[in-house]
């Protein structure tokens, strides 16, 4: 529930960007306003590596539970701040500053959430079923994305466009802030993992390396994390998060239809996720990754060509992309946790993962929209394919970690 709330707070920004973009910037051209809004979306990703570092240290030294409590609290506060923020027409530049500040807070929080929640679920899962259990994280995340997209589709269907732009876009942000209280209450009931408790006992009776030394000693694993994540994060943000907004702004598909396309695609992906996780427990992590990277690379150009000006085209493209990426996102917590020892696992996951997402995922909607509107959309697709093929090379060079005991 906590992970769902955080991803909801994070991604509802991209989904509702077409409706509130002009509220925070003095830009009359809708595409220019959207690009400025996506620039803020990208800037927020700068805070994610910092969040991965700070919350990773907190989780490795003072417990996964404490780190998760603080991260969900910050994320919800950022969402509430956006929902209640004044507009540019009322306070001028201050509105833009408030929006940036709120997104920086959310970036810090979500960088910490990845570090702590991925570590927690991997450590409490039975080793033979760690792939299946890790899919819970993505099921909750995609369920949150589904709720956010469903809310957008419903509001844009019920409300007139003027109402959506005027106040309807505030609803999902306020809802996210309020639901954060529920997540805080639930997370207070969590107990620490046995792996963390054992590592803490060893640290008290002996010497363990500092976090920085631990990250350096596991630098190869950190580089593997970056290689595994860069292609997938661009593919994910392009097709599962920003695709409806891209279709509305660039392809001029009506907003309700584009958002309902997202609802359908996300629903199908959620059904596939546990099967993808269980498959990795049976055949290994590497086959899942290799098939995804090669299939996504092969499909990127055809899927982009498929989307013209019809909602069914967007629905089909997003659904195919969602089923493909389910093979990887379902098992990421398991794979990343299996690369690091317990005493540096949260920071080891959080820092390189957040760096990869900040560099490639956060800029994906901005690059895609800018290049597409300037007639160079194929450059973005080619860039995505190169990153996916880098992931293929990394996977083929790494050992199989299925059911590996967590040290």
Coordinates of C-alpha atoms in Angstrom, one line a residue:
X1 CA 0.0 0.0 0.0
X2 CA 2.8 2.4 0.9
X3 CA 4.7 1.6 -2.4
X4 CA 1.4 2.1 -4.3
X5 CA 0.8 5.5 -2.7
X6 CA 4.4 6.7 -3.5
X7 CA 4.2 5.7 -7.2
X8 CA 0.8 7.2 -7.5
X9 CA 2.1 10.5 -6.1
X10 CA 5.1 10.3 -8.5
X11 CA 3.4 9.4 -11.8
X12 CA 0.1 11.3 -11.4
X13 CA 2.2 14.4 -12.3
X14 CA 3.0 13.0 -15.8
X15 CA -0.6 11.8 -16.4
X16 CA -2.2 15.1 -15.5
X17 CA 0.5 17.4 -17.0
X18 CA -1.6 18.3 -20.1
X19 CA -4.3 19.7 -17.8
X20 CA -2.2 21.8 -15.4
X21 CA 0.8 22.8 -17.5
X22 CA -0.5 26.3 -18.3
X23 CA -1.4 26.9 -14.6
X24 CA 2.2 27.1 -13.5
X25 CA 4.0 28.7 -16.4
X26 CA 3.4 32.0 -18.4
X27 CA 3.4 30.1 -21.7
X28 CA 0.5 30.5 -24.1
X29 CA 1.5 27.7 -26.5
X30 CA 0.2 24.3 -25.1
X31 CA 3.2 22.3 -26.3
X32 CA 5.7 24.8 -24.8
X33 CA 3.8 24.7 -21.5
X34 CA 3.9 20.9 -21.5
X35 CA 7.6 20.8 -22.3
X36 CA 8.3 23.2 -19.4
X37 CA 6.2 20.9 -17.1
X38 CA 8.1 17.9 -18.3
X39 CA 11.4 19.8 -17.6
X40 CA 10.2 20.0 -13.9
X41 CA 9.4 16.3 -14.1
X42 CA 13.0 15.7 -15.2
X43 CA 14.6 18.0 -12.6
X44 CA 12.8 16.1 -9.8
X45 CA 14.7 13.0 -10.9
X46 CA 18.0 14.8 -9.8
X47 CA 16.9 14.3 -6.2
X48 CA 16.4 10.5 -6.6
X49 CA 20.0 9.6 -6.3
X50 CA 20.3 11.8 -3.3
X51 CA 17.3 10.1 -1.8
X52 CA 18.7 6.7 -2.7
X53 CA 21.9 7.6 -0.8
X54 CA 20.3 9.2 2.3
X55 CA 17.5 6.7 2.7
X56 CA 19.8 3.8 1.7
X57 CA 22.1 4.7 4.5
X58 CA 19.2 5.0 6.8
X59 CA 17.8 1.6 5.8
X60 CA 21.2 -0.1 6.1
X61 CA 22.1 1.5 9.4
X62 CA 18.8 2.1 11.2
X63 CA 16.3 -0.3 9.6
X64 CA 14.2 -0.7 6.5
X65 CA 11.0 0.2 8.4
X66 CA 12.2 3.6 9.5
X67 CA 13.3 4.5 6.0
X68 CA 10.0 3.5 4.5
X69 CA 8.0 5.5 7.0
X70 CA 9.9 8.7 6.2
X71 CA 9.8 8.2 2.4
X72 CA 6.0 7.7 2.2
X73 CA 5.5 10.8 4.5
X74 CA 7.6 13.0 2.3
X75 CA 6.0 11.8 -1.0
X76 CA 2.5 12.5 0.3
X77 CA 3.5 15.9 1.6
X78 CA 4.8 16.8 -1.9
X79 CA 1.6 15.6 -3.5
X80 CA -0.5 17.7 -1.2
X81 CA 1.6 20.7 -1.8
X82 CA 1.0 20.5 -5.6
X83 CA -2.7 19.9 -5.1
X84 CA -3.0 23.1 -3.0
X85 CA -0.5 25.2 -4.9
X86 CA -1.5 28.7 -6.2
X87 CA -1.5 29.2 -10.0
X88 CA 0.8 31.5 -12.1
X89 CA -2.1 33.8 -12.8
X90 CA -2.6 34.5 -9.1
X91 CA 1.0 34.7 -7.7
X92 CA 3.2 34.7 -10.8
X93 CA 6.7 33.0 -10.6
X94 CA 6.0 31.8 -7.0
X95 CA 3.6 29.2 -8.5
X96 CA 6.5 27.7 -10.6
X97 CA 8.8 27.7 -7.6
X98 CA 6.2 25.8 -5.4
X99 CA 5.8 23.2 -8.2
X100 CA 9.5 22.7 -8.4
X101 CA 9.9 22.4 -4.7
X102 CA 7.1 19.9 -4.4
X103 CA 8.6 17.7 -7.1
X104 CA 12.1 17.9 -5.5
X105 CA 10.6 16.6 -2.2
X106 CA 8.9 13.8 -4.1
X107 CA 12.1 13.0 -6.0
X108 CA 14.0 12.7 -2.7
X109 CA 11.2 10.5 -1.2
X110 CA 10.9 8.1 -4.2
X111 CA 14.6 7.6 -4.4
X112 CA 14.4 6.4 -0.8
X113 CA 11.4 4.3 -1.5
X114 CA 13.2 2.2 -4.1
X115 CA 16.1 1.6 -1.8
X116 CA 14.1 0.5 1.2
X117 CA 11.0 -1.3 -0.3
X118 CA 12.9 -3.3 -2.9
X119 CA 15.3 -4.4 -0.2
X120 CA 12.5 -5.2 2.3
X121 CA 10.4 -7.4 0.0
X122 CA 13.5 -9.3 -1.3
X123 CA 14.6 -10.0 2.3
X124 CA 11.3 -11.3 3.6
X125 CA 10.6 -13.5 0.6
X126 CA 11.4 -17.3 0.5
X127 CA 14.4 -17.7 -1.7
X128 CA 12.7 -20.2 -4.1
X129 CA 9.8 -17.8 -4.7
X130 CA 11.7 -14.4 -4.5
X131 CA 10.8 -13.6 -8.1
X132 CA 7.1 -14.1 -7.5
X133 CA 7.2 -12.2 -4.2
X134 CA 9.1 -9.3 -5.8
X135 CA 6.3 -8.9 -8.4
X136 CA 4.1 -7.6 -5.4
X137 CA 6.1 -4.4 -5.6
X138 CA 5.3 -3.9 -9.3
X139 CA 1.7 -5.0 -8.9
X140 CA 1.2 -2.4 -6.2
X141 CA 3.0 0.2 -8.4
X142 CA 1.1 -0.5 -11.5
X143 CA -2.2 -0.7 -9.5
X144 CA -1.4 2.9 -8.4
X145 CA -0.7 3.9 -12.0
X146 CA -4.0 2.3 -13.0
X147 CA -5.9 4.2 -10.3
X148 CA -4.2 7.5 -11.3
X149 CA -5.0 6.9 -15.0
X150 CA -8.5 5.7 -14.2
X151 CA -9.1 8.8 -12.2
X152 CA -7.8 10.9 -15.0
X153 CA -10.0 9.1 -17.5
X154 CA -13.1 9.5 -15.3
X155 CA -12.5 13.2 -14.5
X156 CA -11.8 14.1 -18.1
X157 CA -15.0 12.3 -19.1
X158 CA -17.3 13.8 -16.4
X159 CA -15.8 17.3 -16.3
X160 CA -15.6 19.8 -19.2
X161 CA -12.2 20.6 -20.5
X162 CA -12.4 24.1 -18.8
X163 CA -13.2 22.5 -15.5
X164 CA -10.3 20.0 -15.8
X165 CA -7.9 22.8 -16.5
X166 CA -9.4 25.0 -13.8
X167 CA -9.6 22.7 -10.8
X168 CA -10.1 19.1 -11.8
X169 CA -6.4 18.4 -12.0
X170 CA -6.0 19.2 -8.3
X171 CA -8.2 16.2 -7.2
X172 CA -5.6 13.4 -7.7
X173 CA -2.9 15.3 -5.9
X174 CA -5.0 16.0 -2.9
X175 CA -6.2 12.3 -2.9
X176 CA -2.6 11.2 -2.9
X177 CA -1.7 13.4 0.0
X178 CA -4.6 12.1 2.1
X179 CA -4.0 8.5 1.3
X180 CA -0.4 8.9 2.5
X181 CA -1.8 8.9 6.1
X182 CA -3.2 5.4 5.5
X183 CA 0.2 4.2 4.3
X184 CA 1.9 5.6 7.3
X185 CA -0.4 3.8 9.7
X186 CA 0.1 0.5 7.8
X187 CA 3.9 0.8 7.7
X188 CA 4.1 1.4 11.4
X189 CA 3.0 -2.3 11.9
X190 CA 5.9 -3.7 9.9
X191 CA 8.7 -5.7 11.6
X192 CA 12.3 -5.6 10.5
X193 CA 13.6 -8.3 8.2
X194 CA 15.7 -11.2 9.6
X195 CA 18.5 -10.3 7.3
X196 CA 18.8 -6.8 8.6
X197 CA 18.6 -7.9 12.3
X198 CA 21.4 -10.4 11.7
X199 CA 23.5 -7.8 10.0
X200 CA 22.9 -5.4 12.8
X201 CA 24.0 -8.0 15.4
X202 CA 27.2 -8.7 13.4
X203 CA 27.9 -5.0 13.2
X204 CA 27.6 -4.7 17.0
X205 CA 29.9 -7.6 17.6
X206 CA 32.5 -7.0 14.8
X207 CA 33.5 -4.4 12.3
X208 CA 31.6 -3.8 9.1
X209 CA 32.8 -1.5 6.3
X210 CA 31.3 2.0 6.0
X211 CA 28.5 2.6 3.4
X212 CA 30.9 4.4 1.0
X213 CA 33.4 1.6 1.3
X214 CA 30.7 -1.0 0.9
X215 CA 29.4 0.7 -2.3
X216 CA 33.0 0.9 -3.7
X217 CA 33.6 -2.8 -2.9
X218 CA 30.4 -3.7 -4.8
X219 CA 31.0 -1.2 -7.7
X220 CA 30.7 -3.9 -10.3
X221 CA 27.2 -4.8 -9.0
X222 CA 26.3 -1.1 -9.1
X223 CA 27.4 -0.8 -12.7
X224 CA 25.3 -3.8 -13.5
X225 CA 22.3 -2.1 -11.9
X226 CA 22.7 0.9 -14.2
X227 CA 23.1 -1.3 -17.3
X228 CA 20.0 -3.3 -16.4
X229 CA 17.9 -0.3 -15.7
X230 CA 18.6 2.4 -18.3
X231 CA 16.8 0.8 -21.2
X232 CA 13.9 -0.5 -19.2
X233 CA 13.2 2.8 -17.5
X234 CA 13.1 4.7 -20.8
X235 CA 10.8 2.1 -22.2
X236 CA 8.6 2.2 -19.1
X237 CA 8.2 6.0 -18.9
X238 CA 7.7 6.2 -22.6
X239 CA 5.0 3.6 -22.9
X240 CA 3.3 3.2 -19.5
X241 CA 3.5 6.7 -18.0
X242 CA 3.8 9.4 -20.6
X243 CA 2.1 7.7 -23.6
X244 CA -1.4 9.1 -22.9
X245 CA -0.1 12.7 -22.5
X246 CA 2.1 12.3 -25.6
X247 CA -1.0 11.0 -27.6
X248 CA -3.1 13.9 -26.4
X249 CA -0.6 16.6 -27.2
X250 CA 1.3 15.3 -30.2
X251 CA -1.2 12.9 -31.9
X252 CA -4.3 14.9 -30.9
X253 CA -6.2 11.9 -29.6
X254 CA -9.0 13.1 -27.3
X255 CA -8.0 13.1 -23.7
X256 CA -10.7 10.7 -22.3
X257 CA -9.9 8.1 -25.1
X258 CA -6.1 8.3 -24.5
X259 CA -6.5 7.9 -20.8
X260 CA -8.9 4.9 -21.1
X261 CA -6.2 3.4 -23.4
X262 CA -3.8 3.6 -20.5
X263 CA -6.4 2.0 -18.1
X264 CA -6.8 -1.0 -20.4
X265 CA -3.0 -1.5 -21.0
X266 CA -2.2 -1.2 -17.3
X267 CA -4.9 -3.6 -16.3
X268 CA -3.5 -6.3 -18.7
X269 CA 0.0 -5.7 -17.4
X270 CA -1.0 -6.2 -13.8
X271 CA -2.5 -9.6 -14.7
X272 CA 0.7 -10.7 -16.3
X273 CA 3.1 -9.5 -13.6
X274 CA 2.9 -12.5 -11.1
X275 CA 3.2 -15.0 -13.9
X276 CA 6.4 -13.2 -15.1
X277 CA 7.8 -13.2 -11.6
X278 CA 7.0 -16.9 -11.1
X279 CA 8.5 -17.7 -14.5
X280 CA 11.9 -16.3 -13.3
X281 CA 11.8 -18.6 -10.3
X282 CA 11.5 -21.5 -12.6
X283 CA 13.8 -20.7 -15.5
X284 CA 16.0 -18.0 -14.0
X285 CA 16.3 -14.2 -14.1
X286 CA 18.5 -13.9 -17.1
X287 CA 16.0 -15.3 -19.7
X288 CA 13.4 -12.8 -18.6
X289 CA 15.8 -9.9 -19.1
X290 CA 17.2 -11.1 -22.4
X291 CA 13.8 -11.7 -23.9
X292 CA 12.6 -8.3 -22.7
X293 CA 15.5 -6.3 -24.0
X294 CA 15.6 -7.9 -27.4
X295 CA 11.8 -7.9 -27.8
X296 CA 11.5 -4.2 -26.7
X297 CA 14.3 -3.2 -29.1
X298 CA 12.6 -5.0 -32.0
X299 CA 9.1 -3.6 -31.2
X300 CA 10.0 0.0 -30.5
X301 CA 9.8 1.4 -34.1
X302 CA 6.7 -0.7 -35.0
X303 CA 4.9 0.4 -31.9
X304 CA 5.7 4.1 -32.5
X305 CA 4.5 3.8 -36.1
X306 CA 1.3 2.1 -34.9
X307 CA 0.1 5.2 -33.0
X308 CA -1.5 7.7 -35.4
X309 CA -4.7 9.4 -34.4
X310 CA -6.9 6.6 -33.2
X311 CA -7.3 5.5 -29.5
X312 CA -7.4 1.8 -30.4
X313 CA -3.9 2.1 -31.9
X314 CA -2.6 3.6 -28.6
X315 CA -4.4 0.9 -26.6
X316 CA -2.8 -1.9 -28.6
X317 CA 0.7 -0.3 -28.6
X318 CA 0.6 0.3 -24.8
X319 CA -0.7 -3.2 -24.1
X320 CA 2.0 -4.9 -26.1
X321 CA 4.6 -2.7 -24.4
X322 CA 3.2 -3.4 -20.9
X323 CA 3.2 -7.2 -21.4
X324 CA 6.8 -7.0 -22.7
X325 CA 8.2 -4.9 -19.8
X326 CA 6.3 -7.0 -17.2
X327 CA 9.0 -9.7 -17.7
X328 CA 11.6 -7.4 -16.1
X329 CA 9.8 -5.0 -13.7
X330 CA 8.2 -7.9 -12.0
X331 CA 11.6 -9.3 -10.8
X332 CA 13.7 -6.1 -10.4
X333 CA 13.5 -6.2 -6.5
X334 CA 14.7 -9.8 -6.5
X335 CA 17.5 -9.3 -9.1
X336 CA 18.9 -6.1 -7.6
X337 CA 18.8 -7.5 -4.0
X338 CA 20.6 -10.6 -5.1
X339 CA 23.5 -8.5 -6.4
X340 CA 24.5 -7.0 -3.0
X341 CA 25.3 -8.1 0.6
X342 CA 22.9 -7.2 3.4
X343 CA 25.0 -4.5 5.0
X344 CA 25.0 -2.3 1.9
X345 CA 21.9 -3.7 0.0
X346 CA 19.6 -0.7 0.3
X347 CA 22.2 1.9 -0.6
X348 CA 23.7 -0.4 -3.2
X349 CA 20.3 -0.7 -4.9
X350 CA 19.1 2.9 -4.3
X351 CA 22.1 4.9 -5.6
X352 CA 22.8 3.4 -9.0
X353 CA 19.2 2.7 -9.7
X354 CA 18.2 6.3 -9.0
X355 CA 21.2 7.5 -11.1
X356 CA 20.1 5.4 -14.0
X357 CA 16.4 6.6 -13.7
X358 CA 17.4 10.2 -13.2
X359 CA 19.7 10.3 -16.3
X360 CA 17.4 8.3 -18.7
X361 CA 13.9 7.9 -17.2
X362 CA 13.3 11.4 -16.0
X363 CA 14.2 12.9 -19.3
X364 CA 12.3 10.4 -21.5
X365 CA 8.9 12.3 -21.7
X366 CA 10.7 15.6 -22.3
X367 CA 12.9 14.2 -25.1
X368 CA 10.1 12.2 -26.7
X369 CA 7.8 15.2 -26.9
X370 CA 10.4 17.7 -28.0
X371 CA 11.8 15.4 -30.8
X372 CA 8.4 14.3 -31.9
X373 CA 7.1 17.9 -32.2
X374 CA 10.2 18.9 -34.2
X375 CA 9.8 16.0 -36.6
X376 CA 12.6 13.9 -35.3
X377 CA 10.7 11.3 -33.3
X378 CA 12.8 8.4 -34.7
X379 CA 15.9 9.7 -32.9
X380 CA 14.2 9.1 -29.6
X381 CA 13.2 5.6 -30.6
X382 CA 16.8 4.9 -31.7
X383 CA 18.2 6.2 -28.4
X384 CA 15.8 3.9 -26.6
X385 CA 16.9 0.9 -28.7
X386 CA 20.6 1.5 -28.0
X387 CA 19.9 1.6 -24.2
X388 CA 17.9 -1.7 -24.4
X389 CA 20.8 -3.4 -26.3
X390 CA 23.2 -2.2 -23.6
X391 CA 21.0 -4.1 -21.1
X392 CA 21.2 -7.2 -23.2
X393 CA 25.0 -7.1 -23.0
X394 CA 25.0 -6.6 -19.3
X395 CA 22.6 -9.5 -18.7
X396 CA 24.6 -11.9 -20.8
X397 CA 27.8 -11.0 -18.8
X398 CA 26.3 -11.4 -15.3
X399 CA 25.8 -14.7 -13.4
X400 CA 22.4 -16.2 -12.8
X401 CA 21.1 -15.3 -9.3
X402 CA 17.9 -17.3 -9.1
X403 CA 17.2 -18.4 -5.5
X404 CA 20.5 -17.1 -4.3
X405 CA 20.8 -17.0 -0.5
X406 CA 21.0 -13.3 0.6
X407 CA 24.3 -12.8 2.5

